[in-house]
């Protein structure tokens, strides 16, 4: 992602927030980003291609957190889960994410598929390596990584996205997000934490 392309996609997001999906034309984007329509078509192909890139760009802001897979312990796992949860909550509560989700709901089914593929599904692929490494280290136990991710995703998000889409503004300041992230990590580990075998009596 070059600096110029990132600035262009940020211009798309700003346009969505300010004026909604109806204003998102290649002409309007070119004017906002101060580039030619030819550049837009060269880089993204068409409006759907531009939207796909925009969704990927917004979703890329959600990261699973850095960890050392060779020294992954319970503390590092919890820290990584909380970091992911806090990061994701911060991103989805932003005006840009809410605008993108509203566009996906109000437009064609194809656009909804774009948001799912480049948003939620792509984010899942970033967290699953952590879950698999934690299972290999004996820290958590599950049969299916997708099911485990979906459980964590639900514990983190709860009803936040639907409330935001309906115009509600639940408390999502830094302290609230940190508390929600810790709660989700605790609940996930209570569900999937590997059971320790009691030591045998000597």
Short mmCIF file of C-alpha atoms in Angstrom, two decimals:
data_model
loop_
_atom_site.label_atom_id
_atom_site.label_comp_id
_atom_site.label_asym_id
_atom_site.label_seq_id
_atom_site.Cartn_x
_atom_site.Cartn_y
_atom_site.Cartn_z
CA UNK A 1 0.00 0.00 0.00
CA UNK A 2 1.67 3.19 -1.17
CA UNK A 3 1.18 6.49 0.62
CA UNK A 4 -0.66 7.89 -2.42
CA UNK A 5 -3.06 4.96 -2.65
CA UNK A 6 -3.71 5.03 1.10
CA UNK A 7 -4.55 8.76 0.88
CA UNK A 8 -6.95 8.04 -1.97
CA UNK A 9 -8.75 5.32 -0.01
CA UNK A 10 -8.96 7.61 3.00
CA UNK A 11 -10.64 10.12 0.69
CA UNK A 12 -13.20 7.46 -0.27
CA UNK A 13 -13.91 6.78 3.41
CA UNK A 14 -14.30 10.49 4.16
CA UNK A 15 -16.71 10.86 1.24
CA UNK A 16 -18.80 7.94 2.49
CA UNK A 17 -19.03 9.41 5.99
CA UNK A 18 -19.90 12.90 4.78
CA UNK A 19 -22.28 12.21 1.89
CA UNK A 20 -23.21 8.54 1.86
CA UNK A 21 -23.06 5.86 -0.80
CA UNK A 22 -25.08 7.78 -3.40
CA UNK A 23 -22.31 10.36 -3.69
CA UNK A 24 -19.62 7.73 -4.19
CA UNK A 25 -18.99 8.04 -7.91
CA UNK A 26 -15.66 7.77 -9.67
CA UNK A 27 -15.95 11.46 -10.56
CA UNK A 28 -16.60 12.49 -6.95
CA UNK A 29 -13.71 10.35 -5.69
CA UNK A 30 -11.37 11.76 -8.31
CA UNK A 31 -12.27 15.29 -7.27
CA UNK A 32 -11.90 14.57 -3.55
CA UNK A 33 -8.61 12.72 -4.00
CA UNK A 34 -7.31 15.19 -6.58
CA UNK A 35 -6.51 12.56 -9.12
CA UNK A 36 -7.79 11.61 -12.56
CA UNK A 37 -10.58 9.14 -13.21
CA UNK A 38 -8.12 7.33 -15.46
CA UNK A 39 -5.95 6.66 -12.41
CA UNK A 40 -8.93 5.27 -10.52
CA UNK A 41 -9.88 2.93 -13.35
CA UNK A 42 -6.25 1.86 -13.78
CA UNK A 43 -5.81 1.05 -10.10
CA UNK A 44 -9.24 -0.37 -9.22
CA UNK A 45 -11.02 -1.28 -12.45
CA UNK A 46 -14.48 -0.03 -11.51
CA UNK A 47 -16.57 1.21 -8.57
CA UNK A 48 -16.86 -2.26 -7.04
CA UNK A 49 -13.09 -2.67 -7.27
CA UNK A 50 -12.67 0.67 -5.53
CA UNK A 51 -15.07 -0.35 -2.78
CA UNK A 52 -13.31 -3.69 -2.34
CA UNK A 53 -9.98 -1.92 -1.90
CA UNK A 54 -11.58 0.53 0.53
CA UNK A 55 -12.99 -2.27 2.67
CA UNK A 56 -9.63 -4.07 2.68
CA UNK A 57 -7.91 -0.85 3.70
CA UNK A 58 -10.29 -0.26 6.61
CA UNK A 59 -10.12 -3.92 7.69
CA UNK A 60 -6.31 -3.85 7.59
CA UNK A 61 -6.43 -1.57 10.62
CA UNK A 62 -7.51 -4.58 12.71
CA UNK A 63 -4.45 -6.58 13.75
CA UNK A 64 -4.06 -9.69 15.83
CA UNK A 65 -1.15 -8.29 17.80
CA UNK A 66 2.47 -9.36 17.84
CA UNK A 67 3.59 -12.39 19.80
CA UNK A 68 6.51 -14.79 19.88
CA UNK A 69 5.14 -18.18 18.89
CA UNK A 70 8.21 -19.88 20.38
CA UNK A 71 7.47 -18.40 23.81
CA UNK A 72 3.69 -18.20 23.79
CA UNK A 73 2.36 -18.60 27.33
CA UNK A 74 -0.96 -17.88 29.04
CA UNK A 75 -0.04 -14.25 29.72
CA UNK A 76 1.03 -13.58 26.14
CA UNK A 77 -2.11 -15.26 24.81
CA UNK A 78 -4.38 -13.17 27.00
CA UNK A 79 -2.51 -10.00 26.06
CA UNK A 80 -2.80 -10.78 22.33
CA UNK A 81 -6.52 -11.57 22.58
CA UNK A 82 -7.18 -8.35 24.47
CA UNK A 83 -5.12 -6.33 21.97
CA UNK A 84 -7.06 -7.79 19.04
CA UNK A 85 -10.41 -7.17 20.75
CA UNK A 86 -9.58 -3.57 21.68
CA UNK A 87 -8.22 -2.86 18.20
CA UNK A 88 -11.28 -4.35 16.50
CA UNK A 89 -13.73 -2.48 18.74
CA UNK A 90 -11.93 0.79 18.02
CA UNK A 91 -12.12 0.20 14.27
CA UNK A 92 -15.76 -0.93 14.06
CA UNK A 93 -16.96 1.95 16.23
CA UNK A 94 -15.41 4.54 13.92
CA UNK A 95 -17.66 6.59 11.66
CA UNK A 96 -15.92 5.14 8.61
CA UNK A 97 -16.70 1.52 9.53
CA UNK A 98 -20.31 2.36 10.33
CA UNK A 99 -20.62 4.12 6.96
CA UNK A 100 -19.12 1.13 5.12
CA UNK A 101 -21.49 -1.30 6.82
CA UNK A 102 -24.47 0.89 6.00
CA UNK A 103 -23.40 0.95 2.37
CA UNK A 104 -23.12 -2.85 2.36
CA UNK A 105 -26.61 -3.24 3.81
CA UNK A 106 -28.23 -0.68 1.52
CA UNK A 107 -26.58 -1.66 -1.73
CA UNK A 108 -26.41 -4.89 -3.72
CA UNK A 109 -25.82 -8.36 -2.33
CA UNK A 110 -22.51 -8.36 -4.22
CA UNK A 111 -21.29 -5.44 -2.14
CA UNK A 112 -22.30 -7.24 1.04
CA UNK A 113 -20.16 -10.16 -0.11
CA UNK A 114 -17.25 -7.77 -0.66
CA UNK A 115 -17.54 -6.44 2.90
CA UNK A 116 -17.74 -9.97 4.34
CA UNK A 117 -14.83 -11.32 2.30
CA UNK A 118 -12.50 -8.37 2.87
CA UNK A 119 -13.72 -7.47 6.34
CA UNK A 120 -14.91 -10.13 8.75
CA UNK A 121 -13.47 -13.17 6.91
CA UNK A 122 -10.10 -11.50 6.30
CA UNK A 123 -9.91 -10.45 9.95
CA UNK A 124 -10.60 -14.03 10.98
CA UNK A 125 -7.63 -15.26 9.00
CA UNK A 126 -5.41 -12.87 10.96
CA UNK A 127 -6.43 -14.17 14.36
CA UNK A 128 -6.62 -17.89 13.60
CA UNK A 129 -2.80 -18.37 13.57
CA UNK A 130 -2.71 -17.15 17.18
CA UNK A 131 -5.48 -19.57 18.13
CA UNK A 132 -3.75 -22.47 16.39
CA UNK A 133 -0.38 -21.66 17.99
CA UNK A 134 -2.07 -21.42 21.40
CA UNK A 135 -3.66 -24.82 20.86
CA UNK A 136 -0.30 -26.29 19.84
CA UNK A 137 1.17 -24.86 23.05
CA UNK A 138 -1.56 -26.57 25.10
CA UNK A 139 -3.08 -23.28 26.23
CA UNK A 140 -6.52 -23.70 24.66
CA UNK A 141 -8.47 -26.62 23.22
CA UNK A 142 -10.87 -26.65 20.26
CA UNK A 143 -11.71 -28.82 17.28
CA UNK A 144 -12.39 -26.15 14.68
CA UNK A 145 -10.48 -22.86 14.39
CA UNK A 146 -13.33 -21.12 12.56
CA UNK A 147 -15.80 -22.02 15.28
CA UNK A 148 -13.38 -20.82 17.96
CA UNK A 149 -12.84 -17.55 16.10
CA UNK A 150 -16.58 -17.01 15.65
CA UNK A 151 -17.09 -17.50 19.37
CA UNK A 152 -14.44 -14.93 20.23
CA UNK A 153 -15.74 -12.57 17.56
CA UNK A 154 -19.21 -12.77 19.09
CA UNK A 155 -17.94 -12.26 22.63
CA UNK A 156 -16.07 -9.14 21.54
CA UNK A 157 -18.71 -7.60 19.29
CA UNK A 158 -21.91 -8.61 21.11
CA UNK A 159 -24.61 -6.22 19.79
CA UNK A 160 -22.25 -3.29 19.23
CA UNK A 161 -22.39 -3.24 15.42
CA UNK A 162 -26.17 -3.45 15.14
CA UNK A 163 -26.57 -0.70 17.73
CA UNK A 164 -24.15 1.52 15.85
CA UNK A 165 -25.94 0.87 12.55
CA UNK A 166 -29.25 1.83 14.17
CA UNK A 167 -27.81 5.12 15.37
CA UNK A 168 -27.14 4.24 19.00
CA UNK A 169 -23.85 5.36 20.52
CA UNK A 170 -22.88 2.88 23.24
CA UNK A 171 -19.97 3.98 25.46
CA UNK A 172 -16.81 3.18 23.52
CA UNK A 173 -14.14 5.38 25.06
CA UNK A 174 -10.69 3.91 25.64
CA UNK A 175 -11.55 2.71 29.16
CA UNK A 176 -14.79 1.04 28.04
CA UNK A 177 -13.08 -0.64 25.11
CA UNK A 178 -10.27 -1.94 27.34
CA UNK A 179 -12.82 -3.32 29.79
CA UNK A 180 -14.86 -4.98 27.04
CA UNK A 181 -11.69 -6.49 25.53
CA UNK A 182 -10.60 -7.95 28.88
CA UNK A 183 -14.09 -9.35 29.51
CA UNK A 184 -14.20 -11.02 26.08
CA UNK A 185 -10.75 -12.57 26.57
CA UNK A 186 -11.73 -13.87 30.01
CA UNK A 187 -14.95 -15.41 28.69
CA UNK A 188 -13.18 -16.98 25.72
CA UNK A 189 -10.48 -18.53 27.89
CA UNK A 190 -13.12 -19.81 30.31
CA UNK A 191 -14.75 -21.61 27.37
CA UNK A 192 -11.66 -22.84 25.54
CA UNK A 193 -8.87 -22.87 28.11
CA UNK A 194 -7.17 -26.28 28.14
CA UNK A 195 -8.10 -28.27 31.21
CA UNK A 196 -5.11 -29.11 33.35
CA UNK A 197 -4.73 -32.70 34.49
CA UNK A 198 -4.51 -32.85 38.30
CA UNK A 199 -1.15 -34.02 39.56
CA UNK A 200 -1.11 -37.54 40.93
CA UNK A 201 -0.58 -37.98 44.61
CA UNK A 202 2.93 -39.10 45.41
#
